[in-house]
Amino acid sequence: MKRLPADLKSIKKTLQQKKDSFTDFDSLTDDEAKLVQFIKGQTRENNLNNVTRTKAYLAFFKRNPEIEWAFLAHMVSRNAGWNMTDLKGSLLTRLMTKEQQAYFFAFLERSNWLIFHDAYPQLLLYEESKKANKNLFYLLPQFGISYFMKVMWDHYYQKKDNYLITVALIINEQNYIEGRVIQNKEYHATLLESLEFKIQELLQLNQILFPFIDGKQVKLVGQSVHQFASLKERILLGKRLYHLLFDDNFFSNIYDMARRQPHTGSRKDYWPDIFNDINESNPVEPFQQRLEGCQLKPGANRLYSPSLVNAWSNVEQQPAEKGDWYSNWRVIHYLQKDPSKVNGDIQDEYCESLEKMELAILAKEPISK
């Protein structure tokens, strides 16, 4: 195991000082109480659905571009929205039962909601600290934020290390949903065990895409998701996505498209040549293969990819489960930089997975008739 650099040694020392009494303050000043209520209100208001969350992440990043995690969260949240609407699109409706669609949506929505519920107050408290020119992170316990992030935000306020705070937030979000969703018995029984192999092997839900325009062509870079049930693999995936997104070769083009194209949840947002948010096909007619090498066959209808508002209603979520995931300082080993270059080639793989789904539908439909 690598030796820790000096800044991580300092963080380790503070993490080891965690006290069980690190809980909410008994009393706040009027200004502090107002600020806490304001942040909680803003978080509730923007946590209605995937579209409102995705928009809020981008708006925050525009105001605070040094917090790079916010743009990473925006792009990953776009992907979550596409995954949600795929469940009601041309392909998955023919491969999954309505019950499976509903279970998988609930899984995605709960994860999406929980991460925003935990992360957005941290972002707003940072913004308020900037405005006040004062460290306000002593208020983090009011929002149930992990001690790990209290240490990391204090360090960031002093050192302004954009890389460290981004990776810390990646570590935090994945640990935050680990016990609440990934290891949750309800989701395990209905989703991760019964659907994981189907999802990984034949559906396109295992790719996270960062689209942009190159000339007049849509280009995709990204990463494949493997072993989603593994906390370590999700953290490493987050780090790879971060490196890829802020690569000098891609960032400006991806950011430009994200600013110009509002997120609706439909894949038409980035690829209108292949997807449409209006269903051009008769769903009762036999399925016809439409794609060949990332292009529609001559005369073929585009794939239906609905907007989120037309696919799913807002969900009233149960309160987040209480508890601090942090228990061992060794998580800071994830904070160390990985010098290896990330390969973002994903476009051919994504197109191939769409074609595989079409073949799976063709193979399935004659049997079901």
mmCIF file of C-alpha atoms in Angstrom:
data_model
loop_
_atom_site.group_PDB
_atom_site.id
_atom_site.type_symbol
_atom_site.label_atom_id
_atom_site.label_comp_id
_atom_site.label_asym_id
_atom_site.label_seq_id
_atom_site.Cartn_x
_atom_site.Cartn_y
_atom_site.Cartn_z
ATOM 1 C CA MET A 1 0.000 0.000 0.000
ATOM 2 C CA LYS A 2 1.261 3.458 -0.943
ATOM 3 C CA ARG A 3 2.636 5.731 1.756
ATOM 4 C CA LEU A 4 0.376 8.666 2.511
ATOM 5 C CA PRO A 5 1.471 12.140 1.402
ATOM 6 C CA ALA A 6 1.598 14.881 4.025
ATOM 7 C CA ASP A 7 -1.877 16.316 3.374
ATOM 8 C CA LEU A 8 -3.496 12.900 3.719
ATOM 9 C CA LYS A 9 -1.564 12.225 6.922
ATOM 10 C CA SER A 10 -3.066 15.398 8.351
ATOM 11 C CA ILE A 11 -6.551 14.317 7.260
ATOM 12 C CA LYS A 12 -5.971 10.852 8.737
ATOM 13 C CA LYS A 13 -5.048 12.367 12.106
ATOM 14 C CA THR A 14 -8.242 14.435 12.199
ATOM 15 C CA LEU A 15 -10.404 11.515 11.101
ATOM 16 C CA GLN A 16 -9.008 9.386 13.905
ATOM 17 C CA GLN A 17 -10.171 11.987 16.425
ATOM 18 C CA LYS A 18 -13.819 11.323 15.699
ATOM 19 C CA LYS A 19 -15.910 11.491 18.856
ATOM 20 C CA ASP A 20 -19.230 9.754 19.359
ATOM 21 C CA SER A 21 -20.630 13.026 20.668
ATOM 22 C CA PHE A 22 -20.351 14.589 17.185
ATOM 23 C CA THR A 23 -24.082 15.304 16.853
ATOM 24 C CA ASP A 24 -26.432 18.210 16.229
ATOM 25 C CA PHE A 25 -25.906 21.315 18.302
ATOM 26 C CA ASP A 26 -28.410 21.856 21.093
ATOM 27 C CA SER A 27 -28.937 25.470 20.125
ATOM 28 C CA LEU A 28 -28.254 27.780 17.221
ATOM 29 C CA THR A 29 -28.234 31.542 16.863
ATOM 30 C CA ASP A 30 -31.167 33.038 14.974
ATOM 31 C CA ASP A 31 -28.988 33.566 11.896
ATOM 32 C CA GLU A 32 -27.690 30.003 12.015
ATOM 33 C CA ALA A 33 -31.196 28.591 12.444
ATOM 34 C CA LYS A 34 -32.458 30.661 9.499
ATOM 35 C CA LEU A 35 -29.570 29.480 7.325
ATOM 36 C CA VAL A 36 -30.175 25.822 8.197
ATOM 37 C CA GLN A 37 -33.889 26.154 7.395
ATOM 38 C CA PHE A 38 -33.109 27.979 4.141
ATOM 39 C CA ILE A 39 -30.730 25.224 2.993
ATOM 40 C CA LYS A 40 -33.182 22.480 3.975
ATOM 41 C CA GLY A 41 -35.934 24.283 2.060
ATOM 42 C CA GLN A 42 -33.760 24.692 -1.049
ATOM 43 C CA THR A 43 -32.808 21.023 -0.891
ATOM 44 C CA ARG A 44 -36.452 19.878 -0.658
ATOM 45 C CA GLU A 45 -37.485 22.240 -3.449
ATOM 46 C CA ASN A 46 -34.837 20.966 -5.855
ATOM 47 C CA ASN A 47 -35.173 17.288 -4.918
ATOM 48 C CA LEU A 48 -38.576 16.727 -6.551
ATOM 49 C CA ASN A 49 -37.323 14.548 -9.400
ATOM 50 C CA ASN A 50 -34.329 13.761 -11.565
ATOM 51 C CA VAL A 51 -34.813 16.826 -13.790
ATOM 52 C CA THR A 52 -34.914 19.322 -10.918
ATOM 53 C CA ARG A 53 -31.838 17.748 -9.297
ATOM 54 C CA THR A 54 -29.862 17.703 -12.515
ATOM 55 C CA LYS A 55 -30.684 21.362 -13.158
ATOM 56 C CA ALA A 56 -29.702 22.348 -9.606
ATOM 57 C CA TYR A 57 -26.273 20.682 -9.868
ATOM 58 C CA LEU A 58 -25.501 22.568 -13.080
ATOM 59 C CA ALA A 59 -26.723 25.912 -11.705
ATOM 60 C CA PHE A 60 -24.471 25.458 -8.673
ATOM 61 C CA PHE A 61 -21.457 24.582 -10.846
ATOM 62 C CA LYS A 62 -21.991 27.697 -12.968
ATOM 63 C CA ARG A 63 -21.822 29.780 -9.787
ATOM 64 C CA ASN A 64 -18.957 27.793 -8.226
ATOM 65 C CA PRO A 65 -16.860 26.179 -10.989
ATOM 66 C CA GLU A 66 -14.112 25.278 -8.513
ATOM 67 C CA ILE A 67 -16.432 22.584 -7.046
ATOM 68 C CA GLU A 68 -15.966 20.186 -9.929
ATOM 69 C CA TRP A 69 -18.003 17.432 -8.286
ATOM 70 C CA ALA A 70 -21.147 19.450 -9.014
ATOM 71 C CA PHE A 71 -20.658 19.103 -12.778
ATOM 72 C CA LEU A 72 -19.772 15.432 -12.436
ATOM 73 C CA ALA A 73 -22.984 14.995 -10.420
ATOM 74 C CA HIS A 74 -24.910 16.860 -13.122
ATOM 75 C CA MET A 75 -23.657 14.570 -15.884
ATOM 76 C CA VAL A 76 -24.145 11.355 -13.896
ATOM 77 C CA SER A 77 -27.626 12.584 -12.958
ATOM 78 C CA ARG A 78 -28.399 13.073 -16.654
ATOM 79 C CA ASN A 79 -27.501 9.433 -17.162
ATOM 80 C CA ALA A 80 -29.750 8.396 -14.282
ATOM 81 C CA GLY A 81 -32.601 10.254 -15.949
ATOM 82 C CA TRP A 82 -31.962 8.513 -19.265
ATOM 83 C CA ASN A 83 -31.919 5.180 -17.455
ATOM 84 C CA MET A 84 -35.253 6.043 -15.855
ATOM 85 C CA THR A 85 -36.947 6.940 -19.134
ATOM 86 C CA ASP A 86 -35.377 3.961 -20.958
ATOM 87 C CA LEU A 87 -37.664 1.858 -18.779
ATOM 88 C CA LYS A 88 -40.642 3.328 -20.674
ATOM 89 C CA GLY A 89 -38.945 3.563 -24.080
ATOM 90 C CA SER A 90 -39.079 1.467 -27.257
ATOM 91 C CA LEU A 91 -36.745 -1.308 -26.119
ATOM 92 C CA LEU A 92 -37.016 -2.042 -22.415
ATOM 93 C CA THR A 93 -40.821 -2.087 -22.430
ATOM 94 C CA ARG A 94 -40.536 -5.208 -24.606
ATOM 95 C CA LEU A 95 -37.903 -6.860 -22.415
ATOM 96 C CA MET A 96 -39.031 -6.103 -18.857
ATOM 97 C CA THR A 97 -42.332 -6.571 -17.078
ATOM 98 C CA LYS A 98 -44.111 -3.514 -15.693
ATOM 99 C CA GLU A 99 -43.240 -4.748 -12.212
ATOM 100 C CA GLN A 100 -39.533 -4.923 -13.094
ATOM 101 C CA GLN A 101 -39.697 -1.442 -14.633
ATOM 102 C CA ALA A 102 -41.287 -0.054 -11.458
ATOM 103 C CA TYR A 103 -38.750 -1.764 -9.177
ATOM 104 C CA PHE A 104 -35.803 -0.526 -11.183
ATOM 105 C CA PHE A 105 -37.187 3.011 -11.313
ATOM 106 C CA ALA A 106 -37.665 2.946 -7.525
ATOM 107 C CA PHE A 107 -34.044 1.851 -7.112
ATOM 108 C CA LEU A 108 -32.700 4.600 -9.384
ATOM 109 C CA GLU A 109 -34.955 7.288 -7.919
ATOM 110 C CA ARG A 110 -34.149 6.431 -4.299
ATOM 111 C CA SER A 111 -30.401 6.469 -5.010
ATOM 112 C CA ASN A 112 -30.686 9.744 -6.950
ATOM 113 C CA TRP A 113 -32.831 11.332 -4.225
ATOM 114 C CA LEU A 114 -30.571 10.222 -1.362
ATOM 115 C CA ILE A 115 -27.366 11.521 -2.957
ATOM 116 C CA PHE A 116 -28.938 14.921 -3.612
ATOM 117 C CA HIS A 117 -30.454 15.016 -0.107
ATOM 118 C CA ASP A 118 -26.978 14.498 1.365
ATOM 119 C CA ALA A 119 -24.795 16.430 -1.085
ATOM 120 C CA TYR A 120 -26.796 19.556 -1.902
ATOM 121 C CA PRO A 121 -26.762 20.971 1.656
ATOM 122 C CA GLN A 122 -22.983 20.571 1.628
ATOM 123 C CA LEU A 123 -22.752 22.521 -1.622
ATOM 124 C CA LEU A 124 -24.995 25.314 -0.370
ATOM 125 C CA LEU A 125 -23.154 25.545 2.958
ATOM 126 C CA TYR A 126 -19.906 25.908 1.028
ATOM 127 C CA GLU A 127 -21.484 28.679 -1.053
ATOM 128 C CA GLU A 128 -22.674 30.452 2.092
ATOM 129 C CA SER A 129 -19.195 30.110 3.612
ATOM 130 C CA LYS A 130 -17.801 31.820 0.524
ATOM 131 C CA LYS A 131 -20.299 34.662 0.779
ATOM 132 C CA ALA A 132 -19.695 35.182 4.502
ATOM 133 C CA ASN A 133 -15.929 34.683 4.150
ATOM 134 C CA LYS A 134 -16.252 32.357 7.123
ATOM 135 C CA ASN A 135 -16.059 28.584 7.648
ATOM 136 C CA LEU A 136 -19.643 27.460 8.326
ATOM 137 C CA PHE A 137 -19.016 23.729 8.128
ATOM 138 C CA TYR A 138 -19.587 23.364 11.871
ATOM 139 C CA LEU A 139 -23.271 23.384 10.792
ATOM 140 C CA LEU A 140 -22.945 20.186 8.753
ATOM 141 C CA PRO A 141 -24.289 17.963 11.587
ATOM 142 C CA GLN A 142 -27.596 19.838 11.291
ATOM 143 C CA PHE A 143 -28.057 18.040 7.961
ATOM 144 C CA GLY A 144 -26.865 14.613 9.098
ATOM 145 C CA ILE A 145 -23.645 14.893 7.075
ATOM 146 C CA SER A 146 -20.859 12.398 7.728
ATOM 147 C CA TYR A 147 -17.945 13.330 9.977
ATOM 148 C CA PHE A 148 -15.715 12.371 7.043
ATOM 149 C CA MET A 149 -17.114 15.250 4.983
ATOM 150 C CA LYS A 150 -16.828 17.699 7.891
ATOM 151 C CA VAL A 151 -13.096 16.926 7.965
ATOM 152 C CA MET A 152 -12.787 17.162 4.181
ATOM 153 C CA TRP A 153 -14.657 20.466 3.888
ATOM 154 C CA ASP A 154 -12.557 21.986 6.686
ATOM 155 C CA HIS A 155 -9.451 20.861 4.810
ATOM 156 C CA TYR A 156 -10.783 22.277 1.544
ATOM 157 C CA TYR A 157 -11.583 25.620 3.154
ATOM 158 C CA GLN A 158 -7.916 25.891 4.147
ATOM 159 C CA LYS A 159 -6.145 24.276 1.168
ATOM 160 C CA LYS A 160 -8.554 24.753 -1.796
ATOM 161 C CA ASP A 161 -7.596 21.362 -3.245
ATOM 162 C CA ASN A 162 -10.306 20.830 -5.884
ATOM 163 C CA TYR A 163 -9.224 17.258 -6.601
ATOM 164 C CA LEU A 164 -9.414 16.147 -2.967
ATOM 165 C CA ILE A 165 -12.881 17.573 -2.316
ATOM 166 C CA THR A 166 -14.218 16.036 -5.539
ATOM 167 C CA VAL A 167 -12.941 12.555 -4.722
ATOM 168 C CA ALA A 168 -14.077 12.962 -1.103
ATOM 169 C CA LEU A 169 -17.602 13.664 -2.354
ATOM 170 C CA ILE A 170 -17.420 10.593 -4.622
ATOM 171 C CA ILE A 171 -16.369 8.448 -1.649
ATOM 172 C CA ASN A 172 -19.098 9.977 0.489
ATOM 173 C CA GLU A 173 -21.981 9.573 -1.949
ATOM 174 C CA GLN A 174 -21.205 5.918 -2.650
ATOM 175 C CA ASN A 175 -20.835 5.090 1.033
ATOM 176 C CA TYR A 176 -24.023 7.050 1.769
ATOM 177 C CA ILE A 177 -26.146 4.863 -0.532
ATOM 178 C CA GLU A 178 -24.296 1.630 0.290
ATOM 179 C CA GLY A 179 -26.288 0.750 3.406
ATOM 180 C CA ARG A 180 -29.406 2.693 2.477
ATOM 181 C CA VAL A 181 -29.930 1.218 -0.999
ATOM 182 C CA ILE A 182 -27.271 -1.197 -2.251
ATOM 183 C CA GLN A 183 -27.319 -3.408 0.856
ATOM 184 C CA ASN A 184 -31.007 -2.777 1.520
ATOM 185 C CA LYS A 185 -32.695 -6.187 1.628
ATOM 186 C CA GLU A 186 -35.741 -4.984 -0.321
ATOM 187 C CA TYR A 187 -33.669 -3.834 -3.291
ATOM 188 C CA HIS A 188 -31.310 -6.779 -3.058
ATOM 189 C CA ALA A 189 -34.110 -9.302 -3.293
ATOM 190 C CA THR A 190 -35.985 -7.610 -6.104
ATOM 191 C CA LEU A 191 -33.279 -5.932 -8.132
ATOM 192 C CA LEU A 192 -29.591 -6.494 -7.630
ATOM 193 C CA GLU A 193 -29.982 -10.260 -7.485
ATOM 194 C CA SER A 194 -32.857 -10.904 -9.886
ATOM 195 C CA LEU A 195 -32.074 -8.263 -12.515
ATOM 196 C CA GLU A 196 -28.360 -7.548 -12.308
ATOM 197 C CA PHE A 197 -27.266 -10.187 -14.807
ATOM 198 C CA LYS A 198 -29.928 -9.243 -17.308
ATOM 199 C CA ILE A 199 -29.084 -5.559 -16.950
ATOM 200 C CA GLN A 200 -25.333 -6.066 -17.247
ATOM 201 C CA GLU A 201 -25.420 -8.542 -20.089
ATOM 202 C CA LEU A 202 -28.033 -7.236 -22.457
ATOM 203 C CA LEU A 203 -29.183 -3.735 -21.553
ATOM 204 C CA GLN A 204 -27.520 -0.397 -22.158
ATOM 205 C CA LEU A 205 -27.974 0.666 -18.556
ATOM 206 C CA ASN A 206 -24.368 -0.283 -17.817
ATOM 207 C CA GLN A 207 -22.810 2.677 -19.617
ATOM 208 C CA ILE A 208 -22.426 6.242 -18.378
ATOM 209 C CA LEU A 209 -22.225 8.595 -21.335
ATOM 210 C CA PHE A 210 -20.875 12.120 -21.708
ATOM 211 C CA PRO A 211 -22.192 13.430 -25.051
ATOM 212 C CA PHE A 212 -20.860 16.400 -26.998
ATOM 213 C CA ILE A 213 -20.888 17.816 -30.512
ATOM 214 C CA ASP A 214 -17.745 17.477 -32.619
ATOM 215 C CA GLY A 215 -18.270 19.496 -35.777
ATOM 216 C CA LYS A 216 -21.801 18.400 -36.635
ATOM 217 C CA GLN A 217 -21.480 14.880 -35.223
ATOM 218 C CA VAL A 218 -22.672 13.632 -31.859
ATOM 219 C CA LYS A 219 -19.788 11.996 -30.004
ATOM 220 C CA LEU A 220 -19.927 9.967 -26.812
ATOM 221 C CA VAL A 221 -17.232 9.296 -24.238
ATOM 222 C CA GLY A 222 -17.800 7.507 -20.969
ATOM 223 C CA GLN A 223 -17.286 4.412 -18.893
ATOM 224 C CA SER A 224 -18.952 1.037 -18.525
ATOM 225 C CA VAL A 225 -20.386 0.105 -15.157
ATOM 226 C CA HIS A 226 -19.239 -3.262 -13.867
ATOM 227 C CA GLN A 227 -19.997 -4.842 -10.500
ATOM 228 C CA PHE A 228 -22.403 -2.104 -9.456
ATOM 229 C CA ALA A 229 -22.977 -3.882 -6.143
ATOM 230 C CA SER A 230 -19.303 -3.349 -5.202
ATOM 231 C CA LEU A 231 -18.654 -0.169 -3.206
ATOM 232 C CA LYS A 232 -14.992 -0.154 -4.220
ATOM 233 C CA GLU A 233 -15.823 -0.489 -7.924
ATOM 234 C CA ARG A 234 -18.360 2.356 -7.766
ATOM 235 C CA ILE A 235 -15.815 4.667 -6.107
ATOM 236 C CA LEU A 236 -13.141 3.797 -8.679
ATOM 237 C CA LEU A 237 -15.697 4.321 -11.454
ATOM 238 C CA GLY A 238 -16.500 7.757 -10.025
ATOM 239 C CA LYS A 239 -12.822 8.670 -10.061
ATOM 240 C CA ARG A 240 -12.444 7.522 -13.681
ATOM 241 C CA LEU A 241 -15.505 9.512 -14.718
ATOM 242 C CA TYR A 242 -14.092 12.590 -12.971
ATOM 243 C CA HIS A 243 -10.765 12.289 -14.786
ATOM 244 C CA LEU A 244 -12.539 11.779 -18.103
ATOM 245 C CA LEU A 245 -15.022 14.629 -17.686
ATOM 246 C CA PHE A 246 -12.348 17.182 -16.825
ATOM 247 C CA ASP A 247 -9.888 15.961 -19.445
ATOM 248 C CA ASP A 248 -8.719 18.954 -21.502
ATOM 249 C CA ASN A 249 -9.758 17.126 -24.666
ATOM 250 C CA PHE A 250 -13.399 16.817 -23.617
ATOM 251 C CA PHE A 251 -14.465 19.195 -20.855
ATOM 252 C CA SER A 252 -15.229 22.352 -22.829
ATOM 253 C CA ASN A 253 -17.300 20.511 -25.460
ATOM 254 C CA ILE A 254 -19.251 18.483 -22.888
ATOM 255 C CA TYR A 255 -19.877 21.564 -20.756
ATOM 256 C CA ASP A 256 -20.952 23.574 -23.798
ATOM 257 C CA MET A 257 -23.551 20.961 -24.744
ATOM 258 C CA ALA A 258 -24.774 20.647 -21.152
ATOM 259 C CA ARG A 259 -25.315 24.409 -20.962
ATOM 260 C CA ARG A 260 -27.080 24.606 -24.332
ATOM 261 C CA GLN A 261 -29.274 21.509 -23.983
ATOM 262 C CA PRO A 262 -31.570 21.433 -20.936
ATOM 263 C CA HIS A 263 -32.029 17.984 -19.416
ATOM 264 C CA THR A 264 -35.496 16.504 -20.046
ATOM 265 C CA GLY A 265 -34.670 12.843 -19.406
ATOM 266 C CA SER A 266 -35.112 11.926 -23.067
ATOM 267 C CA ARG A 267 -32.113 10.662 -25.030
ATOM 268 C CA LYS A 268 -33.376 12.927 -27.793
ATOM 269 C CA ASP A 269 -31.572 15.663 -25.824
ATOM 270 C CA TYR A 270 -28.256 14.494 -27.242
ATOM 271 C CA TRP A 271 -29.125 12.207 -30.160
ATOM 272 C CA PRO A 272 -32.260 13.378 -32.012
ATOM 273 C CA ASP A 273 -31.240 11.451 -35.138
ATOM 274 C CA ILE A 274 -31.838 8.158 -33.320
ATOM 275 C CA PHE A 275 -34.235 8.999 -30.461
ATOM 276 C CA ASN A 276 -37.485 10.934 -30.288
ATOM 277 C CA ASP A 277 -39.648 11.891 -27.317
ATOM 278 C CA ILE A 278 -42.747 11.161 -29.433
ATOM 279 C CA ASN A 279 -43.506 7.510 -30.172
ATOM 280 C CA GLU A 280 -43.338 7.118 -33.948
ATOM 281 C CA SER A 281 -44.182 3.400 -33.913
ATOM 282 C CA ASN A 282 -47.306 1.411 -33.178
ATOM 283 C CA PRO A 283 -46.469 -0.562 -30.013
ATOM 284 C CA VAL A 284 -48.803 -3.432 -30.951
ATOM 285 C CA GLU A 285 -47.091 -4.063 -34.286
ATOM 286 C CA PRO A 286 -44.271 -6.651 -34.464
ATOM 287 C CA PHE A 287 -40.903 -5.172 -33.571
ATOM 288 C CA GLN A 288 -38.647 -4.253 -36.466
ATOM 289 C CA GLN A 289 -34.876 -3.913 -36.124
ATOM 290 C CA ARG A 290 -34.025 -0.262 -36.743
ATOM 291 C CA LEU A 291 -30.346 0.251 -36.017
ATOM 292 C CA GLU A 292 -27.181 -0.605 -37.815
ATOM 293 C CA GLY A 293 -23.846 0.807 -36.712
ATOM 294 C CA CYS A 294 -25.237 3.756 -34.727
ATOM 295 C CA GLN A 295 -27.541 4.788 -37.551
ATOM 296 C CA LEU A 296 -31.178 4.186 -38.370
ATOM 297 C CA LYS A 297 -31.841 1.853 -41.241
ATOM 298 C CA PRO A 298 -33.451 3.570 -44.256
ATOM 299 C CA GLY A 299 -37.119 4.246 -43.577
ATOM 300 C CA ALA A 300 -36.929 3.131 -39.914
ATOM 301 C CA ASN A 301 -38.665 5.051 -37.134
ATOM 302 C CA ARG A 302 -36.599 6.573 -34.367
ATOM 303 C CA LEU A 303 -36.480 4.867 -30.986
ATOM 304 C CA TYR A 304 -38.959 6.209 -28.454
ATOM 305 C CA SER A 305 -37.246 7.924 -25.510
ATOM 306 C CA PRO A 306 -39.829 9.832 -23.463
ATOM 307 C CA SER A 307 -39.145 12.874 -21.333
ATOM 308 C CA LEU A 308 -39.116 12.180 -17.612
ATOM 309 C CA VAL A 309 -42.341 14.113 -17.019
ATOM 310 C CA ASN A 310 -44.135 11.822 -19.490
ATOM 311 C CA ALA A 311 -42.556 8.635 -18.147
ATOM 312 C CA TRP A 312 -42.771 8.828 -14.345
ATOM 313 C CA SER A 313 -44.639 10.794 -11.700
ATOM 314 C CA ASN A 314 -42.832 12.472 -8.810
ATOM 315 C CA VAL A 315 -42.271 10.174 -5.836
ATOM 316 C CA GLU A 316 -42.823 11.175 -2.219
ATOM 317 C CA GLN A 317 -39.735 9.691 -0.574
ATOM 318 C CA GLN A 318 -39.437 8.366 2.954
ATOM 319 C CA PRO A 319 -36.979 10.322 5.146
ATOM 320 C CA ALA A 320 -33.344 9.325 4.716
ATOM 321 C CA GLU A 321 -32.170 6.660 7.119
ATOM 322 C CA LYS A 322 -30.093 8.174 9.907
ATOM 323 C CA GLY A 323 -26.518 7.213 10.724
ATOM 324 C CA ASP A 324 -22.956 8.072 9.776
ATOM 325 C CA TRP A 325 -21.334 5.657 7.329
ATOM 326 C CA TYR A 326 -17.812 6.726 8.341
ATOM 327 C CA SER A 327 -16.015 4.335 10.699
ATOM 328 C CA ASN A 328 -12.484 3.775 9.352
ATOM 329 C CA TRP A 329 -9.876 6.334 8.290
ATOM 330 C CA ARG A 330 -8.541 3.921 5.646
ATOM 331 C CA VAL A 331 -11.124 5.235 3.166
ATOM 332 C CA ILE A 332 -8.658 8.064 2.530
ATOM 333 C CA HIS A 333 -6.559 5.703 0.401
ATOM 334 C CA TYR A 334 -9.153 6.359 -2.314
ATOM 335 C CA LEU A 335 -8.083 10.023 -2.203
ATOM 336 C CA GLN A 336 -4.677 9.214 -3.689
ATOM 337 C CA LYS A 337 -4.245 10.126 -7.336
ATOM 338 C CA ASP A 338 -4.115 7.459 -9.999
ATOM 339 C CA PRO A 339 -1.659 8.531 -12.708
ATOM 340 C CA SER A 340 -3.034 6.185 -15.380
ATOM 341 C CA LYS A 341 -4.887 7.647 -18.371
ATOM 342 C CA VAL A 342 -8.610 6.889 -18.610
ATOM 343 C CA ASN A 343 -9.853 5.451 -21.884
ATOM 344 C CA GLY A 344 -13.252 6.977 -22.619
ATOM 345 C CA ASP A 345 -14.019 5.134 -25.864
ATOM 346 C CA ILE A 346 -17.623 4.049 -25.387
ATOM 347 C CA GLN A 347 -19.585 4.953 -28.515
ATOM 348 C CA ASP A 348 -19.178 1.672 -30.414
ATOM 349 C CA GLU A 349 -19.916 -0.332 -27.260
ATOM 350 C CA TYR A 350 -23.076 1.689 -26.596
ATOM 351 C CA CYS A 351 -24.319 1.298 -30.167
ATOM 352 C CA GLU A 352 -23.589 -2.421 -30.028
ATOM 353 C CA SER A 353 -25.607 -2.755 -26.824
ATOM 354 C CA LEU A 354 -28.601 -1.056 -28.485
ATOM 355 C CA GLU A 355 -28.381 -3.541 -31.354
ATOM 356 C CA LYS A 356 -28.096 -6.421 -28.867
ATOM 357 C CA MET A 357 -31.320 -5.280 -27.224
ATOM 358 C CA GLU A 358 -33.060 -5.242 -30.570
ATOM 359 C CA LEU A 359 -31.885 -8.797 -31.247
ATOM 360 C CA ALA A 360 -33.040 -9.848 -27.775
ATOM 361 C CA ILE A 361 -36.506 -8.449 -28.520
ATOM 362 C CA LEU A 362 -36.654 -10.268 -31.869
ATOM 363 C CA ALA A 363 -35.633 -13.491 -30.165
ATOM 364 C CA LYS A 364 -38.173 -13.040 -27.376
ATOM 365 C CA GLU A 365 -41.279 -11.877 -29.220
ATOM 366 C CA PRO A 366 -42.051 -14.996 -31.318
ATOM 367 C CA ILE A 367 -41.829 -17.080 -28.125
ATOM 368 C CA SER A 368 -44.264 -14.831 -26.292
ATOM 369 C CA LYS A 369 -46.906 -15.016 -28.999
#
